[in-house]
């Protein structure tokens, strides 16, 4: 049968990325407490395409992912990228995994257990001038903040709200998602929980009001902890506060190269 994809392109222009998006598959990730965790991922997969070719072979991308049944780590992700690049005879290959990561979290007073879900993304790329793949790990962590200004000027109350701390990092070796969650929560007024009894609500509220924080405070606190993490080479931390008394969000961001 005719291989239409390999015929000359009408517009001879290189394509940086072409592939498939939103493939779903079971995924095994490393869990700090239990060793492994089973979750479900949405996956984008692709490669570059030279100007000489009309199209890429999309089915080969699906085949590569179907043949890949491993725990998500450096070695396995590199093998997937190398396989994609080889199947498509490409110079570069990339993959993005988006998945929920679950952590059991005990309420602060009653110790009642509940599951928290954190939205995670892992991006991997290989090609160019090096055979060494590059990875970008991201996690969104919901937290609670209490406004220091409101607390200072009001006699009986202060406004509080949920904020999202988004951490993105490049690293050497391995970085636990649990460590990034801990960094985000430690910079906020208080963590949030999936299950709270009355005693727990009291404890969380008192903790938050004892630690008021602007988005500027949260982003600086998280950045300081990321800067001192031994495995992180580069990070970007963003805090988006879903303001409870304003018709807008408050936002702050820091990006830094820790070690080249």
Short mmCIF file of N, CA and C in Angstrom, two decimals, residues 44-192:
data_model
loop_
_atom_site.label_atom_id
_atom_site.label_comp_id
_atom_site.label_asym_id
_atom_site.label_seq_id
_atom_site.Cartn_x
_atom_site.Cartn_y
_atom_site.Cartn_z
N UNK A 44 0.29 12.77 26.17
CA UNK A 44 0.58 13.35 24.86
C UNK A 44 1.93 12.79 24.43
N UNK A 45 2.04 12.43 23.14
CA UNK A 45 3.24 11.78 22.65
C UNK A 45 3.52 12.28 21.24
N UNK A 46 4.79 12.58 20.96
CA UNK A 46 5.07 13.07 19.62
C UNK A 46 6.55 13.20 19.32
N UNK A 47 6.84 13.77 18.16
CA UNK A 47 8.21 13.92 17.68
C UNK A 47 8.25 15.07 16.68
N UNK A 48 9.46 15.40 16.23
CA UNK A 48 9.58 16.40 15.18
C UNK A 48 9.37 15.74 13.82
N UNK A 49 9.16 16.55 12.78
CA UNK A 49 8.96 16.02 11.43
C UNK A 49 9.70 16.92 10.44
N UNK A 50 10.64 16.35 9.68
CA UNK A 50 11.39 17.17 8.70
C UNK A 50 10.49 17.70 7.59
N UNK A 51 10.97 18.73 6.95
CA UNK A 51 10.20 19.40 5.90
C UNK A 51 9.90 18.48 4.72
N UNK A 52 10.72 17.47 4.51
CA UNK A 52 10.58 16.62 3.33
C UNK A 52 9.38 15.70 3.39
N UNK A 53 8.83 15.46 4.58
CA UNK A 53 7.76 14.47 4.71
C UNK A 53 6.40 15.13 4.93
N UNK A 54 5.39 14.54 4.30
CA UNK A 54 4.03 15.07 4.39
C UNK A 54 3.44 14.89 5.78
N UNK A 55 3.66 13.71 6.39
CA UNK A 55 3.05 13.44 7.68
C UNK A 55 3.85 12.44 8.49
N UNK A 56 3.53 12.36 9.77
CA UNK A 56 4.15 11.37 10.64
C UNK A 56 3.27 10.13 10.70
N UNK A 57 3.78 9.07 11.28
CA UNK A 57 3.02 7.82 11.40
C UNK A 57 2.41 7.76 12.81
N UNK A 58 1.21 8.29 12.97
CA UNK A 58 0.56 8.39 14.28
C UNK A 58 0.40 7.02 14.95
N UNK A 59 0.13 5.98 14.16
CA UNK A 59 -0.11 4.67 14.75
C UNK A 59 1.12 4.16 15.49
N UNK A 60 2.30 4.55 15.03
CA UNK A 60 3.52 4.09 15.68
C UNK A 60 3.66 4.68 17.09
N UNK A 61 3.13 5.87 17.28
CA UNK A 61 3.14 6.48 18.61
C UNK A 61 2.26 5.68 19.58
N UNK A 62 1.08 5.31 19.10
CA UNK A 62 0.16 4.52 19.93
C UNK A 62 0.78 3.16 20.23
N UNK A 63 1.44 2.58 19.24
CA UNK A 63 2.10 1.28 19.45
C UNK A 63 3.22 1.39 20.48
N UNK A 64 3.99 2.47 20.43
CA UNK A 64 5.08 2.65 21.38
C UNK A 64 4.56 2.74 22.80
N UNK A 65 3.47 3.48 22.98
CA UNK A 65 2.91 3.62 24.32
C UNK A 65 2.28 2.30 24.78
N UNK A 66 1.66 1.58 23.85
CA UNK A 66 1.07 0.30 24.20
C UNK A 66 2.10 -0.74 24.61
N UNK A 67 3.30 -0.64 24.05
CA UNK A 67 4.37 -1.58 24.39
C UNK A 67 5.08 -1.20 25.68
N UNK A 68 4.81 -0.01 26.16
CA UNK A 68 5.50 0.50 27.36
C UNK A 68 4.62 0.22 28.59
N UNK A 69 5.05 -0.68 29.44
CA UNK A 69 4.28 -1.02 30.64
C UNK A 69 5.25 -1.08 31.81
N UNK A 70 5.65 0.10 32.28
CA UNK A 70 6.65 0.17 33.33
C UNK A 70 6.26 1.23 34.36
N UNK A 71 6.97 1.20 35.50
CA UNK A 71 6.82 2.25 36.50
C UNK A 71 7.44 3.53 35.96
N UNK A 72 6.80 4.66 36.22
CA UNK A 72 7.28 5.93 35.71
C UNK A 72 8.51 6.38 36.49
N UNK A 73 9.67 6.28 35.87
CA UNK A 73 10.91 6.78 36.47
C UNK A 73 11.88 7.15 35.35
N UNK A 74 13.08 7.54 35.71
CA UNK A 74 14.04 8.03 34.73
C UNK A 74 14.33 6.99 33.65
N UNK A 75 14.66 5.79 34.06
CA UNK A 75 15.05 4.75 33.11
C UNK A 75 13.92 4.38 32.16
N UNK A 76 12.72 4.20 32.71
CA UNK A 76 11.61 3.77 31.87
C UNK A 76 11.14 4.87 30.93
N UNK A 77 11.16 6.11 31.41
CA UNK A 77 10.73 7.21 30.55
C UNK A 77 11.74 7.45 29.43
N UNK A 78 13.02 7.30 29.74
CA UNK A 78 14.03 7.43 28.70
C UNK A 78 13.84 6.35 27.64
N UNK A 79 13.53 5.12 28.06
CA UNK A 79 13.33 4.04 27.09
C UNK A 79 12.15 4.32 26.18
N UNK A 80 11.09 4.93 26.71
CA UNK A 80 9.94 5.28 25.90
C UNK A 80 10.30 6.34 24.87
N UNK A 81 11.03 7.37 25.29
CA UNK A 81 11.43 8.43 24.38
C UNK A 81 12.34 7.91 23.27
N UNK A 82 13.28 7.05 23.64
CA UNK A 82 14.18 6.47 22.64
C UNK A 82 13.40 5.61 21.65
N UNK A 83 12.42 4.86 22.13
CA UNK A 83 11.60 4.02 21.27
C UNK A 83 10.78 4.86 20.29
N UNK A 84 10.18 5.93 20.79
CA UNK A 84 9.39 6.81 19.92
C UNK A 84 10.26 7.41 18.83
N UNK A 85 11.41 7.90 19.23
CA UNK A 85 12.32 8.51 18.25
C UNK A 85 12.76 7.50 17.19
N UNK A 86 13.04 6.28 17.65
CA UNK A 86 13.47 5.24 16.72
C UNK A 86 12.35 4.83 15.76
N UNK A 87 11.14 4.63 16.26
CA UNK A 87 10.02 4.20 15.43
C UNK A 87 9.69 5.23 14.34
N UNK A 88 9.90 6.51 14.66
CA UNK A 88 9.55 7.56 13.72
C UNK A 88 10.75 8.11 12.96
N UNK A 89 11.94 7.55 13.23
CA UNK A 89 13.17 8.03 12.61
C UNK A 89 13.30 9.54 12.78
N UNK A 90 13.01 10.02 14.00
CA UNK A 90 12.99 11.45 14.30
C UNK A 90 14.28 11.88 15.00
N UNK A 91 14.48 13.18 15.09
CA UNK A 91 15.60 13.74 15.83
C UNK A 91 15.24 13.98 17.29
N UNK A 92 13.97 14.32 17.51
CA UNK A 92 13.50 14.64 18.86
C UNK A 92 12.21 13.89 19.15
N UNK A 93 12.00 13.58 20.42
CA UNK A 93 10.75 12.96 20.85
C UNK A 93 10.35 13.56 22.19
N UNK A 94 9.06 13.58 22.45
CA UNK A 94 8.59 14.13 23.72
C UNK A 94 7.37 13.34 24.20
N UNK A 95 7.13 13.42 25.50
CA UNK A 95 5.95 12.79 26.10
C UNK A 95 5.53 13.62 27.30
N UNK A 96 4.23 13.72 27.52
CA UNK A 96 3.68 14.40 28.69
C UNK A 96 2.69 13.46 29.38
N UNK A 97 2.91 13.19 30.65
CA UNK A 97 1.98 12.43 31.47
C UNK A 97 1.25 13.40 32.40
N UNK A 98 -0.08 13.36 32.40
CA UNK A 98 -0.89 14.12 33.36
C UNK A 98 -1.68 13.11 34.20
N UNK A 99 -1.54 13.19 35.51
CA UNK A 99 -2.16 12.15 36.33
C UNK A 99 -2.43 12.69 37.75
N UNK A 100 -3.46 12.13 38.41
CA UNK A 100 -3.68 12.46 39.82
C UNK A 100 -2.78 11.59 40.70
N UNK A 101 -2.19 12.21 41.70
CA UNK A 101 -1.38 11.48 42.67
C UNK A 101 -2.08 11.57 44.03
N UNK A 102 -2.25 10.43 44.68
CA UNK A 102 -3.03 10.38 45.91
C UNK A 102 -2.12 10.21 47.13
N UNK A 103 -2.43 10.98 48.16
CA UNK A 103 -1.71 10.86 49.42
C UNK A 103 -2.72 10.76 50.56
N UNK A 104 -2.48 9.79 51.45
CA UNK A 104 -3.33 9.69 52.63
C UNK A 104 -2.87 10.71 53.65
N UNK A 105 -3.82 11.48 54.16
CA UNK A 105 -3.48 12.59 55.05
C UNK A 105 -4.38 12.53 56.27
N UNK A 106 -3.77 12.51 57.45
CA UNK A 106 -4.53 12.45 58.69
C UNK A 106 -4.94 13.84 59.14
N UNK A 107 -6.17 13.97 59.62
CA UNK A 107 -6.64 15.24 60.17
C UNK A 107 -5.77 15.61 61.37
N UNK A 108 -5.59 16.90 61.64
CA UNK A 108 -4.59 17.33 62.64
C UNK A 108 -4.90 16.94 64.08
N UNK A 109 -6.15 16.83 64.47
CA UNK A 109 -6.49 16.51 65.86
C UNK A 109 -6.98 15.09 66.04
N UNK A 110 -8.00 14.69 65.28
CA UNK A 110 -8.57 13.34 65.44
C UNK A 110 -7.75 12.29 64.72
N UNK A 111 -6.84 12.71 63.84
CA UNK A 111 -6.02 11.81 63.01
C UNK A 111 -6.87 10.97 62.06
N UNK A 112 -8.08 11.43 61.77
CA UNK A 112 -8.94 10.72 60.83
C UNK A 112 -8.29 10.72 59.45
N UNK A 113 -8.16 9.54 58.81
CA UNK A 113 -7.48 9.50 57.51
C UNK A 113 -8.40 9.89 56.36
N UNK A 114 -7.83 10.54 55.37
CA UNK A 114 -8.56 10.90 54.15
C UNK A 114 -7.58 10.99 53.00
N UNK A 115 -8.07 10.77 51.79
CA UNK A 115 -7.22 10.82 50.61
C UNK A 115 -7.26 12.20 49.97
N UNK A 116 -6.08 12.77 49.72
CA UNK A 116 -5.95 14.00 48.96
C UNK A 116 -5.44 13.66 47.57
N UNK A 117 -5.97 14.34 46.56
CA UNK A 117 -5.56 14.14 45.18
C UNK A 117 -4.83 15.40 44.69
N UNK A 118 -3.67 15.20 44.07
CA UNK A 118 -2.87 16.32 43.56
C UNK A 118 -2.67 16.14 42.05
N UNK A 119 -2.95 17.19 41.29
CA UNK A 119 -2.78 17.14 39.84
C UNK A 119 -1.30 17.27 39.49
N UNK A 120 -0.76 16.27 38.78
CA UNK A 120 0.66 16.23 38.46
C UNK A 120 0.88 16.14 36.95
N UNK A 121 2.04 16.60 36.52
CA UNK A 121 2.44 16.49 35.13
C UNK A 121 3.94 16.16 35.09
N UNK A 122 4.32 15.25 34.21
CA UNK A 122 5.73 14.97 33.98
C UNK A 122 5.97 15.03 32.47
N UNK A 123 6.85 15.92 32.07
CA UNK A 123 7.20 16.10 30.67
C UNK A 123 8.61 15.59 30.43
N UNK A 124 8.80 14.78 29.39
CA UNK A 124 10.11 14.29 29.03
C UNK A 124 10.41 14.58 27.58
N UNK A 125 11.66 14.95 27.29
CA UNK A 125 12.10 15.23 25.92
C UNK A 125 13.49 14.66 25.72
N UNK A 126 13.78 14.24 24.49
CA UNK A 126 15.12 13.76 24.14
C UNK A 126 15.42 14.19 22.71
N UNK A 127 16.71 14.49 22.46
CA UNK A 127 17.12 14.87 21.11
C UNK A 127 17.99 16.09 21.10
N UNK A 128 18.21 16.62 19.94
CA UNK A 128 19.07 17.79 19.80
C UNK A 128 20.54 17.42 19.91
N UNK A 129 21.27 18.19 20.72
CA UNK A 129 22.71 18.00 20.83
C UNK A 129 23.12 16.98 21.89
N UNK A 130 22.16 16.39 22.59
CA UNK A 130 22.50 15.46 23.66
C UNK A 130 21.58 14.25 23.64
N UNK A 131 22.13 13.13 24.10
CA UNK A 131 21.33 11.92 24.23
C UNK A 131 20.72 11.82 25.62
N UNK A 132 20.97 12.79 26.43
CA UNK A 132 20.44 12.79 27.79
C UNK A 132 19.06 13.43 27.80
N UNK A 133 18.05 12.73 28.26
CA UNK A 133 16.70 13.32 28.27
C UNK A 133 16.58 14.41 29.32
N UNK A 134 15.66 15.32 29.12
CA UNK A 134 15.34 16.35 30.11
C UNK A 134 13.92 16.13 30.61
N UNK A 135 13.71 16.37 31.90
CA UNK A 135 12.41 16.14 32.51
C UNK A 135 11.94 17.38 33.26
N UNK A 136 10.65 17.59 33.23
CA UNK A 136 10.02 18.68 33.99
C UNK A 136 8.88 18.08 34.81
N UNK A 137 8.97 18.21 36.13
CA UNK A 137 7.96 17.68 37.05
C UNK A 137 7.15 18.84 37.60
N UNK A 138 5.80 18.71 37.59
CA UNK A 138 4.92 19.77 38.07
C UNK A 138 3.84 19.18 38.97
N UNK A 139 3.44 19.95 39.98
CA UNK A 139 2.36 19.52 40.86
C UNK A 139 1.60 20.75 41.34
N UNK A 140 0.27 20.62 41.42
CA UNK A 140 -0.60 21.67 41.96
C UNK A 140 -1.04 21.27 43.36
N UNK A 141 -0.83 22.16 44.32
CA UNK A 141 -1.14 21.86 45.72
C UNK A 141 -2.11 22.90 46.27
N UNK A 142 -3.33 22.51 46.66
CA UNK A 142 -4.25 23.46 47.28
C UNK A 142 -3.85 23.73 48.73
N UNK A 143 -3.92 24.99 49.13
CA UNK A 143 -3.59 25.38 50.50
C UNK A 143 -4.58 26.45 50.97
N UNK A 144 -4.46 26.84 52.22
CA UNK A 144 -5.30 27.91 52.79
C UNK A 144 -4.41 29.09 53.14
N UNK A 145 -4.91 30.30 52.87
CA UNK A 145 -4.20 31.51 53.29
C UNK A 145 -5.15 32.45 54.03
N UNK A 146 -4.60 33.17 55.00
CA UNK A 146 -5.31 34.21 55.73
C UNK A 146 -4.60 35.53 55.43
N UNK A 147 -5.35 36.56 55.10
CA UNK A 147 -4.78 37.85 54.72
C UNK A 147 -4.19 38.58 55.93
N UNK A 148 -2.88 38.87 55.95
CA UNK A 148 -2.29 39.60 57.07
C UNK A 148 -2.86 41.00 57.25
N UNK A 149 -3.17 41.67 56.14
CA UNK A 149 -3.72 43.03 56.24
C UNK A 149 -5.10 43.00 56.89
N UNK A 150 -5.95 42.10 56.41
CA UNK A 150 -7.28 41.97 56.98
C UNK A 150 -7.22 41.63 58.46
N UNK A 151 -6.31 40.74 58.83
CA UNK A 151 -6.17 40.34 60.23
C UNK A 151 -5.72 41.50 61.10
N UNK A 152 -4.87 42.38 60.53
CA UNK A 152 -4.33 43.50 61.31
C UNK A 152 -5.35 44.61 61.52
N UNK A 153 -6.26 44.81 60.58
CA UNK A 153 -7.16 45.97 60.67
C UNK A 153 -8.56 45.62 61.20
N UNK A 154 -8.87 44.34 61.31
CA UNK A 154 -10.19 43.94 61.78
C UNK A 154 -10.11 43.44 63.22
N UNK A 155 -11.10 43.78 64.01
CA UNK A 155 -11.08 43.41 65.42
C UNK A 155 -11.50 41.96 65.65
N UNK A 156 -12.40 41.43 64.84
CA UNK A 156 -12.95 40.11 65.11
C UNK A 156 -12.76 39.09 64.00
N UNK A 157 -12.24 39.49 62.86
CA UNK A 157 -12.18 38.54 61.76
C UNK A 157 -11.11 38.93 60.75
N UNK A 158 -10.92 38.07 59.76
CA UNK A 158 -10.04 38.34 58.62
C UNK A 158 -10.50 37.44 57.49
N UNK A 159 -10.29 37.88 56.26
CA UNK A 159 -10.72 37.02 55.15
C UNK A 159 -9.67 35.96 54.87
N UNK A 160 -10.14 34.77 54.56
CA UNK A 160 -9.28 33.64 54.23
C UNK A 160 -9.79 33.00 52.96
N UNK A 161 -8.95 32.22 52.31
CA UNK A 161 -9.32 31.65 51.03
C UNK A 161 -8.42 30.47 50.69
N UNK A 162 -8.81 29.74 49.68
CA UNK A 162 -7.97 28.67 49.15
C UNK A 162 -7.05 29.26 48.09
N UNK A 163 -5.83 28.78 48.08
CA UNK A 163 -4.87 29.16 47.05
C UNK A 163 -4.28 27.88 46.44
N UNK A 164 -3.77 28.00 45.23
CA UNK A 164 -3.11 26.89 44.57
C UNK A 164 -1.64 27.23 44.41
N UNK A 165 -0.79 26.37 44.95
CA UNK A 165 0.66 26.51 44.76
C UNK A 165 1.06 25.53 43.67
N UNK A 166 1.58 26.05 42.56
CA UNK A 166 2.02 25.21 41.45
C UNK A 166 3.54 25.22 41.41
N UNK A 167 4.13 24.06 41.58
CA UNK A 167 5.59 23.92 41.56
C UNK A 167 5.99 23.17 40.30
N UNK A 168 6.96 23.72 39.59
CA UNK A 168 7.58 23.05 38.44
C UNK A 168 9.07 23.00 38.70
N UNK A 169 9.71 21.85 38.42
CA UNK A 169 11.14 21.76 38.69
C UNK A 169 11.83 20.83 37.72
N UNK A 170 13.11 21.12 37.48
CA UNK A 170 14.03 20.23 36.80
C UNK A 170 15.03 19.77 37.85
N UNK A 171 15.52 18.54 37.73
CA UNK A 171 16.22 17.96 38.86
C UNK A 171 17.25 16.93 38.43
N UNK A 172 18.13 16.60 39.36
CA UNK A 172 19.08 15.51 39.21
C UNK A 172 18.61 14.35 40.07
N UNK A 173 18.76 13.13 39.58
CA UNK A 173 18.37 11.98 40.39
C UNK A 173 16.87 11.82 40.43
N UNK A 174 16.31 11.90 41.64
CA UNK A 174 14.87 11.67 41.82
C UNK A 174 14.32 12.66 42.83
N UNK A 175 13.14 13.17 42.57
CA UNK A 175 12.44 14.08 43.49
C UNK A 175 11.09 13.47 43.82
N UNK A 176 10.79 13.32 45.10
CA UNK A 176 9.50 12.77 45.53
C UNK A 176 8.41 13.82 45.39
N UNK A 177 7.27 13.42 44.87
CA UNK A 177 6.12 14.32 44.83
C UNK A 177 5.72 14.74 46.24
N UNK A 178 5.86 13.83 47.19
CA UNK A 178 5.52 14.15 48.58
C UNK A 178 6.34 15.33 49.11
N UNK A 179 7.62 15.42 48.69
CA UNK A 179 8.46 16.53 49.14
C UNK A 179 7.96 17.86 48.59
N UNK A 180 7.53 17.86 47.33
CA UNK A 180 7.02 19.10 46.74
C UNK A 180 5.72 19.53 47.39
N UNK A 181 4.85 18.56 47.71
CA UNK A 181 3.61 18.87 48.41
C UNK A 181 3.91 19.48 49.78
N UNK A 182 4.88 18.89 50.49
CA UNK A 182 5.25 19.39 51.81
C UNK A 182 5.80 20.81 51.73
N UNK A 183 6.59 21.10 50.71
CA UNK A 183 7.14 22.44 50.54
C UNK A 183 6.02 23.45 50.32
N UNK A 184 5.06 23.10 49.46
CA UNK A 184 3.95 24.01 49.18
C UNK A 184 3.11 24.26 50.42
N UNK A 185 2.76 23.20 51.13
CA UNK A 185 1.91 23.35 52.32
C UNK A 185 2.64 24.10 53.43
N UNK A 186 3.95 23.88 53.55
CA UNK A 186 4.71 24.55 54.61
C UNK A 186 4.83 26.04 54.42
N UNK A 187 4.65 26.52 53.19
CA UNK A 187 4.76 27.95 52.92
C UNK A 187 3.45 28.69 53.12
N UNK A 188 2.35 27.97 53.28
CA UNK A 188 1.01 28.59 53.35
C UNK A 188 0.60 28.84 54.81
N UNK A 189 -0.58 29.40 54.98
CA UNK A 189 -1.10 29.59 56.33
C UNK A 189 -1.46 28.26 56.97
N UNK A 190 -2.02 27.35 56.17
CA UNK A 190 -2.37 26.01 56.65
C UNK A 190 -2.62 25.10 55.46
N UNK A 191 -2.46 23.78 55.65
CA UNK A 191 -2.83 22.84 54.59
C UNK A 191 -4.35 22.74 54.50
N UNK A 192 -4.84 22.07 53.46
CA UNK A 192 -6.25 21.70 53.38
C UNK A 192 -6.33 20.17 53.45
#
